Amino acid sequence: MASMTPERWDWINDYIHQLFGDPDDHLAGLMARAEAAGLPQIAVSPDVGRLLGILAASTPGRLAIELGTLAGYSGIWIARGLAPDGRLITVEMDPKHADFAEAEFATAGVADRVEVRRGRARDVLAQLVSELEPESVDFVFIDAHKPEYPDYFRAVKPLMASGGILVADNVLGTSSGWIDEGHGTDPFNRLVAADPDFLATMMPMRQGLLIARKR
Ligand code: SAH
Ligand code: MG
């Protein structure tokens, strides 16, 4: 079988992006509006957004948690995958990002089901653990501060329902570099891989996604 080359990797990623782009003009223009407002261009790509939507929709979709809202791009995908009465709590510590995302959630028509919680992910998770019923969360997307992923995982685990899906972004790299160069989230990856309460794998899409289903 022919081997993977950097050129082939780029070609395949372009091919995926051509086939599976943004589904509407609002989402297609969101990150350009974010860039104009001075937000960093570190949102997931449309193909990854689709994966989040597919996975969220594969659960009962009653309650979802996202850590790291940025401009609302991934949050809109998740919110649209939830049940009609489902709810997304998305956590963001930068007030500028939170303000921007709230406006985009409204334009996208999901403001009624999305709540932006302002604060540091670890602090907000500690609040959520006392607020929410154990095993009530069907979908989790982790995409905030990379060194804290193990803490996020330990905090959300008891909140997750049996059959719930956890997705984490940047597990194989960030805009700073790749996992073989010391970037990504190796301690978190090893923690989830060794946890018998989850069936987990990784996909090398974009900067790497970890996908885990709670037993
Ligand atoms: N999920 C978004 C991208 C998130 S980028 C998308 O794909 O569309 C990471 C975001 O996490 C940034 O907006 C950053 O401000 C926020 N963030 C970083 N560290 C955080 C922390 N400790 N607590 C809460 N938010 C944090
Ligand atoms: Mg990310």
mmCIF file of N, CA and C in Angstrom, residues 154-207:
data_model
loop_
_atom_site.group_PDB
_atom_site.id
_atom_site.type_symbol
_atom_site.label_atom_id
_atom_site.label_comp_id
_atom_site.label_asym_id
_atom_site.label_seq_id
_atom_site.Cartn_x
_atom_site.Cartn_y
_atom_site.Cartn_z
ATOM 1 N N ARG A 154 -11.631 14.329 35.317
ATOM 2 C CA ARG A 154 -12.009 13.800 36.633
ATOM 3 C C ARG A 154 -13.288 14.463 37.145
ATOM 4 N N ALA A 155 -13.480 15.755 36.832
ATOM 5 C CA ALA A 155 -14.679 16.470 37.315
ATOM 6 C C ALA A 155 -15.931 16.069 36.541
ATOM 7 N N VAL A 156 -15.829 15.887 35.224
ATOM 8 C CA VAL A 156 -17.048 15.597 34.446
ATOM 9 C C VAL A 156 -17.454 14.136 34.512
ATOM 10 N N LYS A 157 -16.502 13.256 34.816
ATOM 11 C CA LYS A 157 -16.816 11.817 34.767
ATOM 12 C C LYS A 157 -18.061 11.447 35.573
ATOM 13 N N PRO A 158 -18.174 11.858 36.847
ATOM 14 C CA PRO A 158 -19.381 11.476 37.599
ATOM 15 C C PRO A 158 -20.654 12.162 37.102
ATOM 16 N N LEU A 159 -20.491 13.257 36.355
ATOM 17 C CA LEU A 159 -21.672 13.953 35.809
ATOM 18 C C LEU A 159 -22.217 13.257 34.570
ATOM 19 N N MET A 160 -21.380 12.436 33.936
ATOM 20 C CA MET A 160 -21.776 11.848 32.652
ATOM 21 C C MET A 160 -22.688 10.639 32.815
ATOM 22 N N ALA A 161 -23.713 10.597 31.973
ATOM 23 C CA ALA A 161 -24.634 9.467 31.940
ATOM 24 C C ALA A 161 -23.950 8.252 31.318
ATOM 25 N N SER A 162 -24.442 7.079 31.665
ATOM 26 C CA SER A 162 -23.993 5.865 30.992
ATOM 27 C C SER A 162 -24.351 5.993 29.508
ATOM 28 N N GLY A 163 -23.408 5.709 28.631
ATOM 29 C CA GLY A 163 -23.637 5.891 27.189
ATOM 30 C C GLY A 163 -23.297 7.299 26.718
ATOM 31 N N GLY A 164 -22.940 8.175 27.640
ATOM 32 C CA GLY A 164 -22.567 9.549 27.275
ATOM 33 C C GLY A 164 -21.259 9.579 26.501
ATOM 34 N N ILE A 165 -21.120 10.587 25.667
ATOM 35 C CA ILE A 165 -19.940 10.723 24.802
ATOM 36 C C ILE A 165 -19.121 11.932 25.233
ATOM 37 N N LEU A 166 -17.812 11.706 25.361
ATOM 38 C CA LEU A 166 -16.879 12.791 25.653
ATOM 39 C C LEU A 166 -15.936 12.941 24.463
ATOM 40 N N VAL A 167 -15.791 14.178 23.989
ATOM 41 C CA VAL A 167 -14.855 14.471 22.901
ATOM 42 C C VAL A 167 -13.875 15.521 23.417
ATOM 43 N N ALA A 168 -12.594 15.353 23.107
ATOM 44 C CA ALA A 168 -11.603 16.362 23.477
ATOM 45 C C ALA A 168 -10.833 16.770 22.231
ATOM 46 N N ASP A 169 -10.583 18.067 22.104
ATOM 47 C CA ASP A 169 -9.867 18.607 20.935
ATOM 48 C C ASP A 169 -8.395 18.825 21.275
ATOM 49 N N ASN A 170 -7.582 18.881 20.235
ATOM 50 C CA ASN A 170 -6.140 19.196 20.352
ATOM 51 C C ASN A 170 -5.355 18.119 21.099
ATOM 52 N N VAL A 171 -5.823 16.884 21.033
ATOM 53 C CA VAL A 171 -5.129 15.830 21.777
ATOM 54 C C VAL A 171 -3.832 15.393 21.097
ATOM 55 N N LEU A 172 -3.664 15.742 19.827
ATOM 56 C CA LEU A 172 -2.419 15.402 19.115
ATOM 57 C C LEU A 172 -1.611 16.633 18.733
ATOM 58 N N GLY A 173 -2.120 17.831 19.078
ATOM 59 C CA GLY A 173 -1.363 19.031 18.768
ATOM 60 C C GLY A 173 -2.201 20.282 18.933
ATOM 61 N N THR A 174 -1.519 21.419 18.940
ATOM 62 C CA THR A 174 -2.170 22.728 19.043
ATOM 63 C C THR A 174 -1.542 23.620 17.975
ATOM 64 N N SER A 175 -1.929 24.896 17.966
ATOM 65 C CA SER A 175 -1.299 25.797 16.993
ATOM 66 C C SER A 175 0.189 25.983 17.297
ATOM 67 N N SER A 176 0.643 25.568 18.489
ATOM 68 C CA SER A 176 2.066 25.685 18.845
ATOM 69 C C SER A 176 2.910 24.518 18.345
ATOM 70 N N GLY A 177 2.297 23.356 18.064
ATOM 71 C CA GLY A 177 3.082 22.210 17.601
ATOM 72 C C GLY A 177 2.357 20.904 17.817
ATOM 73 N N TRP A 178 3.069 19.794 17.494
ATOM 74 C CA TRP A 178 2.454 18.462 17.502
ATOM 75 C C TRP A 178 2.944 17.638 18.684
ATOM 76 N N ILE A 179 2.273 16.517 18.890
ATOM 77 C CA ILE A 179 2.504 15.726 20.106
ATOM 78 C C ILE A 179 3.932 15.173 20.159
ATOM 79 N N ASP A 180 4.524 14.865 18.998
ATOM 80 C CA ASP A 180 5.899 14.350 19.000
ATOM 81 C C ASP A 180 6.897 15.459 19.347
ATOM 82 N N GLU A 181 6.417 16.712 19.389
ATOM 83 C CA GLU A 181 7.257 17.843 19.782
ATOM 84 C C GLU A 181 6.912 18.318 21.203
ATOM 85 N N GLY A 182 6.073 17.553 21.900
ATOM 86 C CA GLY A 182 5.741 17.901 23.275
ATOM 87 C C GLY A 182 4.458 18.700 23.444
ATOM 88 N N HIS A 183 3.688 18.894 22.358
ATOM 89 C CA HIS A 183 2.410 19.603 22.465
ATOM 90 C C HIS A 183 1.269 18.579 22.511
ATOM 91 N N GLY A 184 0.030 19.061 22.536
ATOM 92 C CA GLY A 184 -1.086 18.122 22.699
ATOM 93 C C GLY A 184 -1.320 17.839 24.174
ATOM 94 N N THR A 185 -1.961 16.716 24.460
ATOM 95 C CA THR A 185 -2.457 16.476 25.826
ATOM 96 C C THR A 185 -2.121 15.058 26.295
ATOM 97 N N ASP A 186 -0.839 14.681 26.190
ATOM 98 C CA ASP A 186 -0.449 13.295 26.498
ATOM 99 C C ASP A 186 -0.914 12.774 27.863
ATOM 100 N N PRO A 187 -0.760 13.505 28.984
ATOM 101 C CA PRO A 187 -1.218 12.941 30.269
ATOM 102 C C PRO A 187 -2.716 12.641 30.274
ATOM 103 N N PHE A 188 -3.501 13.531 29.668
ATOM 104 C CA PHE A 188 -4.955 13.297 29.563
ATOM 105 C C PHE A 188 -5.240 12.075 28.700
ATOM 106 N N ASN A 189 -4.554 11.979 27.575
ATOM 107 C CA ASN A 189 -4.788 10.860 26.665
ATOM 108 C C ASN A 189 -4.545 9.534 27.380
ATOM 109 N N ARG A 190 -3.460 9.488 28.161
ATOM 110 C CA ARG A 190 -3.123 8.258 28.883
ATOM 111 C C ARG A 190 -4.131 7.970 29.984
ATOM 112 N N LEU A 191 -4.612 9.036 30.650
ATOM 113 C CA LEU A 191 -5.605 8.878 31.720
ATOM 114 C C LEU A 191 -6.886 8.247 31.176
ATOM 115 N N VAL A 192 -7.383 8.771 30.046
ATOM 116 C CA VAL A 192 -8.634 8.242 29.484
ATOM 117 C C VAL A 192 -8.407 6.835 28.933
ATOM 118 N N ALA A 193 -7.273 6.638 28.270
ATOM 119 C CA ALA A 193 -6.995 5.328 27.680
ATOM 120 C C ALA A 193 -6.988 4.232 28.737
ATOM 121 N N ALA A 194 -6.549 4.571 29.957
ATOM 122 C CA ALA A 194 -6.417 3.572 31.025
ATOM 123 C C ALA A 194 -7.678 3.454 31.876
ATOM 124 N N ASP A 195 -8.710 4.251 31.592
ATOM 125 C CA ASP A 195 -9.908 4.252 32.438
ATOM 126 C C ASP A 195 -10.881 3.172 31.972
ATOM 127 N N PRO A 196 -11.115 2.143 32.799
ATOM 128 C CA PRO A 196 -11.975 1.041 32.366
ATOM 129 C C PRO A 196 -13.445 1.446 32.232
ATOM 130 N N ASP A 197 -13.821 2.626 32.737
ATOM 131 C CA ASP A 197 -15.212 3.066 32.621
ATOM 132 C C ASP A 197 -15.514 3.716 31.277
ATOM 133 N N PHE A 198 -14.488 3.839 30.423
ATOM 134 C CA PHE A 198 -14.697 4.445 29.106
ATOM 135 C C PHE A 198 -14.128 3.552 28.009
ATOM 136 N N LEU A 199 -14.835 3.529 26.889
ATOM 137 C CA LEU A 199 -14.293 2.946 25.662
ATOM 138 C C LEU A 199 -13.869 4.130 24.799
ATOM 139 N N ALA A 200 -12.584 4.223 24.514
ATOM 140 C CA ALA A 200 -12.070 5.452 23.896
ATOM 141 C C ALA A 200 -11.185 5.152 22.698
ATOM 142 N N THR A 201 -11.104 6.142 21.814
ATOM 143 C CA THR A 201 -10.159 6.077 20.705
ATOM 144 C C THR A 201 -9.793 7.500 20.307
ATOM 145 N N MET A 202 -8.934 7.615 19.311
ATOM 146 C CA MET A 202 -8.559 8.928 18.801
ATOM 147 C C MET A 202 -8.735 8.953 17.297
ATOM 148 N N MET A 203 -8.996 10.146 16.790
ATOM 149 C CA MET A 203 -9.021 10.354 15.345
ATOM 150 C C MET A 203 -8.019 11.452 15.023
ATOM 151 N N PRO A 204 -7.173 11.236 14.017
ATOM 152 C CA PRO A 204 -6.173 12.266 13.696
ATOM 153 C C PRO A 204 -6.725 13.399 12.844
ATOM 154 N N MET A 205 -8.033 13.649 12.910
ATOM 155 C CA MET A 205 -8.610 14.801 12.199
ATOM 156 C C MET A 205 -8.032 16.088 12.772
ATOM 157 N N ARG A 206 -7.745 17.039 11.908
ATOM 158 C CA ARG A 206 -7.247 18.362 12.307
ATOM 159 C C ARG A 206 -6.103 18.201 13.311
ATOM 160 N N GLN A 207 -6.265 18.643 14.565
ATOM 161 C CA GLN A 207 -5.178 18.525 15.547
ATOM 162 C C GLN A 207 -5.422 17.398 16.534
#
